[in-house]
Short mmCIF file of C-alpha atoms in Angstrom, two decimals:
data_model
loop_
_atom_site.label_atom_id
_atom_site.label_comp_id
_atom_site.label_asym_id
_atom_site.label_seq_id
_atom_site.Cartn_x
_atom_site.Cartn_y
_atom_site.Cartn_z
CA UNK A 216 19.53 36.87 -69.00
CA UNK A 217 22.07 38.11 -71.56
CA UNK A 218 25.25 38.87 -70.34
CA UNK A 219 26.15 41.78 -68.60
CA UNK A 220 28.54 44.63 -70.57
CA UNK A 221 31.93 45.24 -68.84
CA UNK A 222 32.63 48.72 -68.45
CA UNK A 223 35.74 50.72 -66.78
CA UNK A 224 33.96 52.14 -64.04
CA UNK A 225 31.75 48.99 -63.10
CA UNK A 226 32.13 47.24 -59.96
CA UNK A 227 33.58 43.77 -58.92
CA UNK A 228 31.94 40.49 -60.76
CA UNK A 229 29.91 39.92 -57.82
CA UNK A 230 27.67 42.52 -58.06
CA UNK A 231 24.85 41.60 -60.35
CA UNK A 232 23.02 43.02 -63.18
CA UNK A 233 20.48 45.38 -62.31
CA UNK A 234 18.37 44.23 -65.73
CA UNK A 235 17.99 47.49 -67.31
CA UNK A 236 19.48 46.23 -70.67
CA UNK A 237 16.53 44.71 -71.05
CA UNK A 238 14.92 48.73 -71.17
CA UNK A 239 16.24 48.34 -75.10
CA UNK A 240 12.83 46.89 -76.09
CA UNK A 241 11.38 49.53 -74.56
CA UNK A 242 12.52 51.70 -77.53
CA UNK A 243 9.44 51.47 -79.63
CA UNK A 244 6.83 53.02 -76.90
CA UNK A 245 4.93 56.29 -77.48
CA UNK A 246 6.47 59.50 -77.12
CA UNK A 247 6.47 60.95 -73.42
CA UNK A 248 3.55 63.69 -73.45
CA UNK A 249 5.49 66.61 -71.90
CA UNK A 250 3.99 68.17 -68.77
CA UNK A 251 2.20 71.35 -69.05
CA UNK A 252 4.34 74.85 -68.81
CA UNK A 253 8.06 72.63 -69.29
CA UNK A 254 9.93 74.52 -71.55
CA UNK A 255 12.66 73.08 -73.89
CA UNK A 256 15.95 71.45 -72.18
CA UNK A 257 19.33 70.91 -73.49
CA UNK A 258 19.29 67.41 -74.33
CA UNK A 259 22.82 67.04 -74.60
CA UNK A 260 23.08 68.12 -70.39
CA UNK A 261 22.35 65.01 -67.32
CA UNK A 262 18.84 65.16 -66.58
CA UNK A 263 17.90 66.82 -63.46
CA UNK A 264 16.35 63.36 -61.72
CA UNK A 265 19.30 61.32 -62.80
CA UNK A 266 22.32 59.90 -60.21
CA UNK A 267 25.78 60.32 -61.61
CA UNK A 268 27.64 57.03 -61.90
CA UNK A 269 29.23 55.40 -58.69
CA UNK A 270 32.02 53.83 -57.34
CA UNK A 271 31.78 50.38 -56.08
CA UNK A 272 32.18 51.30 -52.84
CA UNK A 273 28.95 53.67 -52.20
CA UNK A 274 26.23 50.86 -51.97
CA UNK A 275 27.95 50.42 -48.56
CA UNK A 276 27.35 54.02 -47.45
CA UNK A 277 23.31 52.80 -48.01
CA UNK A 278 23.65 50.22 -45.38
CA UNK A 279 21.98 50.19 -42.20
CA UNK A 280 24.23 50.44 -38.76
CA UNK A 281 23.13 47.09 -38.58
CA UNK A 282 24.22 46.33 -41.81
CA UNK A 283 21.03 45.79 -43.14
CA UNK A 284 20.90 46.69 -47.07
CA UNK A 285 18.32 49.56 -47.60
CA UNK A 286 17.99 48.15 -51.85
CA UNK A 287 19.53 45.52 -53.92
CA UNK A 288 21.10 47.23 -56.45
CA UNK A 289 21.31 50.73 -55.36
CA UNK A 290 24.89 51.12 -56.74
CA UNK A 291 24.26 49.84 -60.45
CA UNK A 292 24.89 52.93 -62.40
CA UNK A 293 22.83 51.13 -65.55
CA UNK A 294 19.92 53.66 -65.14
CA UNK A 295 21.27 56.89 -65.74
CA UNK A 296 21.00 56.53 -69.72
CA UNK A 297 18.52 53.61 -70.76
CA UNK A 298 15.97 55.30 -68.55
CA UNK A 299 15.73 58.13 -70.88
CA UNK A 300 13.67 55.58 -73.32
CA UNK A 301 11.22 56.16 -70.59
CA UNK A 302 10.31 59.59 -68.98
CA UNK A 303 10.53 63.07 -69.98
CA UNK A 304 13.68 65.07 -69.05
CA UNK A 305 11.68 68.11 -68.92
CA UNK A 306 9.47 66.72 -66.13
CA UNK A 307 12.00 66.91 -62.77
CA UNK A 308 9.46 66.03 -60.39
CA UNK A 309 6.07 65.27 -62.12
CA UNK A 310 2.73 65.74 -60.17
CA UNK A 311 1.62 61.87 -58.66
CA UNK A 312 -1.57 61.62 -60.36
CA UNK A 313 -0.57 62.26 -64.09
CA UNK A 314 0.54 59.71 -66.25
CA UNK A 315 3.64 60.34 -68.33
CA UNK A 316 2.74 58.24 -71.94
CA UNK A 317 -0.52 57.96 -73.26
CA UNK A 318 -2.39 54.71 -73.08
CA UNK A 319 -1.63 52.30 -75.81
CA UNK A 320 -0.97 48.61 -76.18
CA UNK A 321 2.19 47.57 -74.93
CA UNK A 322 3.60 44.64 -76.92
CA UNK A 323 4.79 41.70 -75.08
CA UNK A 324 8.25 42.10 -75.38
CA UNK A 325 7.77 45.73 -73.91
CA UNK A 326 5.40 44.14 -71.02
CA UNK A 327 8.30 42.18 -70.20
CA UNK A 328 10.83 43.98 -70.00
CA UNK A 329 9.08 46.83 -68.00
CA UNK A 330 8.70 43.48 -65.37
CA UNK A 331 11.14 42.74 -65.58
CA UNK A 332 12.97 41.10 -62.10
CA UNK A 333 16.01 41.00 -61.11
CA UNK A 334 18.34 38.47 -59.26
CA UNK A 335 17.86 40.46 -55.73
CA UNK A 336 14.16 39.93 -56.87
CA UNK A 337 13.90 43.80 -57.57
CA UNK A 338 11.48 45.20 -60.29
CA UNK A 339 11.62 48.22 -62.65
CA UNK A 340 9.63 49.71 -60.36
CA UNK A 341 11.87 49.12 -57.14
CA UNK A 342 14.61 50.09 -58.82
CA UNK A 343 13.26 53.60 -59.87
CA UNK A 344 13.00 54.32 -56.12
CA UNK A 345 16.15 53.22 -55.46
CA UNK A 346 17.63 55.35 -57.72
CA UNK A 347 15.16 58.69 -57.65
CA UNK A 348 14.08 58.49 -60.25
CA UNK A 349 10.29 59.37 -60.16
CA UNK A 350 9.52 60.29 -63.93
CA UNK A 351 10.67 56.36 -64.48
CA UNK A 352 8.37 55.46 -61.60
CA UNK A 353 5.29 57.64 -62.84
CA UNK A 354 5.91 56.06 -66.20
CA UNK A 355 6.17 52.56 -64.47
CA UNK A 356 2.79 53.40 -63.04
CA UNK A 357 1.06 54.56 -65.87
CA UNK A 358 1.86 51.02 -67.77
CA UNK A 359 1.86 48.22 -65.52
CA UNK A 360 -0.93 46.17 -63.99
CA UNK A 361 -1.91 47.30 -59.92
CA UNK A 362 -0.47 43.55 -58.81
CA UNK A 363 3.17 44.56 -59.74
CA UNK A 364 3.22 47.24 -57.52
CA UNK A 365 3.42 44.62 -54.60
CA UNK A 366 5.85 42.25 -55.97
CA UNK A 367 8.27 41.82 -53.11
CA UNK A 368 11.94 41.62 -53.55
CA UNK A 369 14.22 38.74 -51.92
CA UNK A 370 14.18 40.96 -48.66
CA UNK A 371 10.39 40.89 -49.07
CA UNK A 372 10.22 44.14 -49.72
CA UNK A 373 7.78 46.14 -51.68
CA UNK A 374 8.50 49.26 -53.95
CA UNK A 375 6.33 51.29 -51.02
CA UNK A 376 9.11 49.89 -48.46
CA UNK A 377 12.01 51.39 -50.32
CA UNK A 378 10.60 54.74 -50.87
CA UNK A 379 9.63 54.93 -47.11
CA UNK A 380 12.97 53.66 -46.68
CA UNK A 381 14.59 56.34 -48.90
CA UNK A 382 12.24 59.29 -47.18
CA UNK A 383 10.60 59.98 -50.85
CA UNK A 384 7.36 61.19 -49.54
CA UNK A 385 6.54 61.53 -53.22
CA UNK A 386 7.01 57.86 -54.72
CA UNK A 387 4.72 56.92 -51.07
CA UNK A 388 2.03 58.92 -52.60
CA UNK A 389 1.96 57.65 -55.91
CA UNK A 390 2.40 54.54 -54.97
CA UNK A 391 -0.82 55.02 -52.92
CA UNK A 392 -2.38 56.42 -55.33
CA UNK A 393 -1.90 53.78 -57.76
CA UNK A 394 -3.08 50.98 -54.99
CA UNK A 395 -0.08 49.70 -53.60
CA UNK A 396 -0.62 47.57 -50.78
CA UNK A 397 0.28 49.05 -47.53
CA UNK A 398 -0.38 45.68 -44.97
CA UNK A 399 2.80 43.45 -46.98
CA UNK A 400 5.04 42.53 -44.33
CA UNK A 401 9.36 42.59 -45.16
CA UNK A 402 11.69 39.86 -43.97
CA UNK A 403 11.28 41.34 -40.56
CA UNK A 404 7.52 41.44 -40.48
CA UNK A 405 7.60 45.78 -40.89
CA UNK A 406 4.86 47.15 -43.04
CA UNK A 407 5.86 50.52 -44.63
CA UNK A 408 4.61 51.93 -41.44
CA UNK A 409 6.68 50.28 -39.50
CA UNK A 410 9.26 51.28 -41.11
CA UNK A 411 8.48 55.09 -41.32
CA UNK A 412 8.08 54.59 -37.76
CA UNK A 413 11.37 53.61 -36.94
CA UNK A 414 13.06 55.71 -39.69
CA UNK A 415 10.91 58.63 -38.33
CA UNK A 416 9.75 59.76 -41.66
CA UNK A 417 6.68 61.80 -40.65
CA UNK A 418 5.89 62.65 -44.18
CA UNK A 419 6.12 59.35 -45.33
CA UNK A 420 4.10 57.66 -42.57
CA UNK A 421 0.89 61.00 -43.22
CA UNK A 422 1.03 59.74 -46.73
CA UNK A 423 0.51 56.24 -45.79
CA UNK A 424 -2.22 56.78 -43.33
CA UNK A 425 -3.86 59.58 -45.54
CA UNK A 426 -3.88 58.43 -48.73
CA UNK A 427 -6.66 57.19 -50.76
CA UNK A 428 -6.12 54.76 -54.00
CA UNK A 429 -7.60 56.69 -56.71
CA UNK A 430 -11.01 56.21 -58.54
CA UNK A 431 -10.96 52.62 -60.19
CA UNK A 432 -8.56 51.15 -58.38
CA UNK A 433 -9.42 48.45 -55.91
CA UNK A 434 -10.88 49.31 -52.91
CA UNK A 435 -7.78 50.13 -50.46
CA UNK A 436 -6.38 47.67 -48.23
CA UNK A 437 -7.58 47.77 -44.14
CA UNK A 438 -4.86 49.08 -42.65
CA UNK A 439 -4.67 47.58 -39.48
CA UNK A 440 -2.35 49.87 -36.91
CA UNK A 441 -2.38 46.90 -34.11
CA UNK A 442 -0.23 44.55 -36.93
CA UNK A 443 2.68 43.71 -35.20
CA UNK A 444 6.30 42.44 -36.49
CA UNK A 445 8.18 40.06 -35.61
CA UNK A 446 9.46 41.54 -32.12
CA UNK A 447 5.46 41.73 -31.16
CA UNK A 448 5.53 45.67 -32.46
CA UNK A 449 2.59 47.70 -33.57
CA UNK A 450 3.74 51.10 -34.74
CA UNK A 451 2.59 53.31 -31.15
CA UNK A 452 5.29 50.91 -29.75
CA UNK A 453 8.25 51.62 -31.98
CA UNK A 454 7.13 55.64 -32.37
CA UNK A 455 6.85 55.48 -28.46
CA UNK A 456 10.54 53.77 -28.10
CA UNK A 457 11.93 56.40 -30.69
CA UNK A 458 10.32 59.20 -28.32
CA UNK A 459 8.63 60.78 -31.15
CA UNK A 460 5.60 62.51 -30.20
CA UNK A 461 4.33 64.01 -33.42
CA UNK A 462 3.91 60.74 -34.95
CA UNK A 463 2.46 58.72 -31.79
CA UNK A 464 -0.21 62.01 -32.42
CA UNK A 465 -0.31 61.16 -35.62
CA UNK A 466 -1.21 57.47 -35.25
CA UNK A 467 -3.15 57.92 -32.26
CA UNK A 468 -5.29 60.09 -34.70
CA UNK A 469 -5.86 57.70 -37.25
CA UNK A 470 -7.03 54.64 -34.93
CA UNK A 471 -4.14 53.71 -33.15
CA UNK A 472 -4.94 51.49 -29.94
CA UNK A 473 -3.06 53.71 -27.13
CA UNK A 474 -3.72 50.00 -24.69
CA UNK A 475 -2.58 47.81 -27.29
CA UNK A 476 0.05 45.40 -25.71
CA UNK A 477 3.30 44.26 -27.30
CA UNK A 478 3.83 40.76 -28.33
CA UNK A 479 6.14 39.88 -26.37
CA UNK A 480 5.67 40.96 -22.70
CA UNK A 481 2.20 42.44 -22.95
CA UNK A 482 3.44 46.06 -22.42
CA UNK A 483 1.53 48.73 -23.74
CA UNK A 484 2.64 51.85 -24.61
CA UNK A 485 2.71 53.76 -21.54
CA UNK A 486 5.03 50.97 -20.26
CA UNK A 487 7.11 51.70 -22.86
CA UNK A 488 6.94 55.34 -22.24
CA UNK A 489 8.10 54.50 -18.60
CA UNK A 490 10.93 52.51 -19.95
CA UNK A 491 12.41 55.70 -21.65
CA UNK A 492 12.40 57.64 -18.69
CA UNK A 493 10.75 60.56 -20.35
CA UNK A 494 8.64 62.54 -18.11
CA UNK A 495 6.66 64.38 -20.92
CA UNK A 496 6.06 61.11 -22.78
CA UNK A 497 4.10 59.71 -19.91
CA UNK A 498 2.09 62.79 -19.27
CA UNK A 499 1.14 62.80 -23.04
CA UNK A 500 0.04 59.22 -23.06
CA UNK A 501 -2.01 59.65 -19.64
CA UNK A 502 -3.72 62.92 -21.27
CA UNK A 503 -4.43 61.24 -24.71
CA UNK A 504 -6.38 58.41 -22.64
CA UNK A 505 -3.64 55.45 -21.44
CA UNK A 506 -5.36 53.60 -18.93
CA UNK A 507 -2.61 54.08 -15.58
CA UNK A 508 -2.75 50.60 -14.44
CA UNK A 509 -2.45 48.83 -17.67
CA UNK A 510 -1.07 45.08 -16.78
CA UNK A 511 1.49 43.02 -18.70
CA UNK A 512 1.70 39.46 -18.73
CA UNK A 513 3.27 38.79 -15.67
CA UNK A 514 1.08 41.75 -14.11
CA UNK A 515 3.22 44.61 -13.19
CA UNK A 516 1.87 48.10 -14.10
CA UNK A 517 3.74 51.23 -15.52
CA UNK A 518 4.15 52.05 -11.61
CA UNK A 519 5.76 48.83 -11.08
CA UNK A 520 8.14 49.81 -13.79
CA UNK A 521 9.23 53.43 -12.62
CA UNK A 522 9.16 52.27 -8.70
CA UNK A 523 11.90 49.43 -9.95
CA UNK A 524 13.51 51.56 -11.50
CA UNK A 525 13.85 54.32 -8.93
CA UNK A 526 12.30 56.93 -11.49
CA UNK A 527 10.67 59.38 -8.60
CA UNK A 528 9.17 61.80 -10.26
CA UNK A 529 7.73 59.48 -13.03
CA UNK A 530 6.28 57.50 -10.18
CA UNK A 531 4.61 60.52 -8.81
CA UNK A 532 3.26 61.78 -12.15
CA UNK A 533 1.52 58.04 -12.13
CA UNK A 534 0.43 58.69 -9.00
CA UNK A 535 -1.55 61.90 -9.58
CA UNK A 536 -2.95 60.47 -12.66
CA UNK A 537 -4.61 57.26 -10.20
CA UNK A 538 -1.97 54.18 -10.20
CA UNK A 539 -3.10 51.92 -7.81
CA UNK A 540 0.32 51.24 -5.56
CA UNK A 541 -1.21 48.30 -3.96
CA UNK A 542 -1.80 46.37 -7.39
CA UNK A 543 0.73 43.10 -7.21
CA UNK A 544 2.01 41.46 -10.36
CA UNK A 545 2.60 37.70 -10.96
CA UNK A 546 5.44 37.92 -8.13
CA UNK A 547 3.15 39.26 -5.29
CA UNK A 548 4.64 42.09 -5.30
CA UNK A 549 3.28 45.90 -5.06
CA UNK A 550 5.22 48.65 -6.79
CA UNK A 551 5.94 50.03 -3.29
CA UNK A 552 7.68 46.76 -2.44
CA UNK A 553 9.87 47.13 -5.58
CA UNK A 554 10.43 51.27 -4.30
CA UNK A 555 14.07 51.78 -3.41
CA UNK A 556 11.68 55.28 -1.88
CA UNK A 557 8.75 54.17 -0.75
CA UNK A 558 8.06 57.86 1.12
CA UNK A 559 8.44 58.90 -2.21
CA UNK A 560 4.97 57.05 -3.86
CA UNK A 561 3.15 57.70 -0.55
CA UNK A 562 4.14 61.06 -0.90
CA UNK A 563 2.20 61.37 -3.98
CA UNK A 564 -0.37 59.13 -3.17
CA UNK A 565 -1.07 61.33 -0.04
CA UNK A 566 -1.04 64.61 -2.31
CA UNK A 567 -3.53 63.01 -4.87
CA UNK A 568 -5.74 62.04 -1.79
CA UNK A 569 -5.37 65.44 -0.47
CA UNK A 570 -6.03 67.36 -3.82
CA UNK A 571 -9.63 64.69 -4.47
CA UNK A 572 -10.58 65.96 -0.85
CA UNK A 573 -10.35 69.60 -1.93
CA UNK A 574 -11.90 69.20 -4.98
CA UNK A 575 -14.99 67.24 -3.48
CA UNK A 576 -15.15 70.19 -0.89
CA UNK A 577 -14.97 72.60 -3.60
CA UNK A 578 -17.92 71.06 -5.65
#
């Protein structure tokens, strides 16, 4: 790699180079074809999909509370110029499906540097996500073979993991479009649904479950909603712990297993739903189809978990929807031994009785 230019604003020696000096072999491609209806721009003016240059200090605003790093390179300020060589200023936010130069042999100095792969292991392509810049991404897409588009950075992350990361709704589709694998699993074993899951990007996560590859690209990867991480999660689990209901709808409408048991402790999502002490949750999950007595490993059900947990009115809403009070888990124990109320369950279980006796005398 040739060395890195020192600049006035750039940031201490340890951050490294983001590669984009290598975009000045890039300067002998096609002209961009401008999109249809985009009128003349001043070319002298920042264009509209470019980041200003930052301070050293703002890649730590893009950390995680846990201090996980969203990017590599996100505060490299090396793309707001070379990128020109690449898309059309014109173009602020082009449609997904069109390419932005026409096709033509790249030569092999170009091929390279447009994969180009940096020392955080992040592509061209990553980095144009990182820094929002889709016209550079749509350009990226055009050019480069389907197989780059899952090259995984040292986090193990894909380009399709940043922009779900990021909440670009837009780079997800194209990125689908173009055939980007959606079962690659990061450092933590998180797909990009996963991820949209627990960054509740609803957007995001409807692109990745909706979208179709386009005509002659491979056939689309399975995507299997049951994968689990590496904390035994399938995606129902995490949108059930982040008590988002439009996306468990969401998932549950695309083939989502509403029974499917965690990794770790075998509890399924109504478990889970217990756990968060949200009334409505349950009821939604028992209405969409949960099955009430659902067992984890060491055999307690959902009633086992609200009766331990002195959560009345859960247990009751369990009740009326059939729990069996008399089931024991590995312990031998019911969930009306675990009761701190146990008038409370029979209460319920005596008004279920009585409302199935009405109803039979009714029919």
């Amino acid at each position: 790699m040739s060395e890195t230019r020192k600049g006035p604003d750039e940031a201490d020696e340890s951050q490294c180079d983001s590669g984009i000096e290598s975009l000045r072999s890039l300067r002998s491609l096609p002209e961009p074809v401008p999109a249809p209806g985009s009128g003349p721009s001043d070319r002298g003016g920042r264009p509209p999909w470019t980041q200003p240059p930052r301070t050293a200090k703002e890649p730590q605003e893009k950390e995680d509370a846990d201090g996980e790093r969203a990017d590599s390179t996100y505060g490299s300020s090396s793309l707001t110029e070379p990128l020109l060589l690449l898309g059309s200023p014109e173009a602020e936010d082009p449609a997904p499906g069109s390419p932005l130069l026409p096709a033509g042999a790249l030569s092999p100095q170009q091929l390279e540097a447009l994969t180009y792969i940096s020392e955080d292991g992040d592509t061209l392509i990553h980095l144009a996500v990182i820094h929002e810049a889709p016209a550079v991404l749509l350009c990226c897409l055009a050019l480069l073979p389907q197989e780059v588009l899952d090259i995984q950075n040292n986090l193990y992350q894909t380009a399709l993991h940043l922009a779900v990361h990021l909440d670009q709704p837009g780079a997800v589709q194209a990125l689908v479009l173009k055939g980007a694998s959606r079962v690659l699993q990061d450092r933590h074993g998180d797909t990009a649904l996963h991820v949209a899951c627990q960054r509740q990007h609803l957007a995001c996560a409807r692109c990745l479950l909706e979208g179709q590859p386009e005509p002659g690209r491979r056939p689309p990867h399975s995507l299997d909603l049951q994968l689990q991480n590496w904390q035994g999660l399938a995606c129902l689990h995490i949108a059930t712990l982040q008590r988002n209901r439009p996306l468990m709808e969401l998932l549950l409408k695309n083939g989502a297993d509403i029974d499917a048991q965690e990794g770790t402790s075998g509890k399924t999502a109504l478990h889970l739903a217990v756990e968060t002490q949200e009334r409505a949750l349950v009821q939604f999950l028992l209405q969409a189809g949960a099955r009430v007595d659902a067992r984890m490993l060491n055999g307690c059900t959902p009633l086992h978990l609200a009766a331990g947990r002195g959560l009345r009115g859960i247990s009751s809403t369990l009740c009326e929807a059939g729990a069996d009070s008399l089931l024991r888990n590995v312990e031998d124990e019911t969930p009306q031994d675990l009761a701190d109320d146990v008038r409370g369950i029979n209460s319920a279980l005596l008004s279920r009785i009585s409302h199935t006796h009405s109803r039979d005398r009714n029919c």
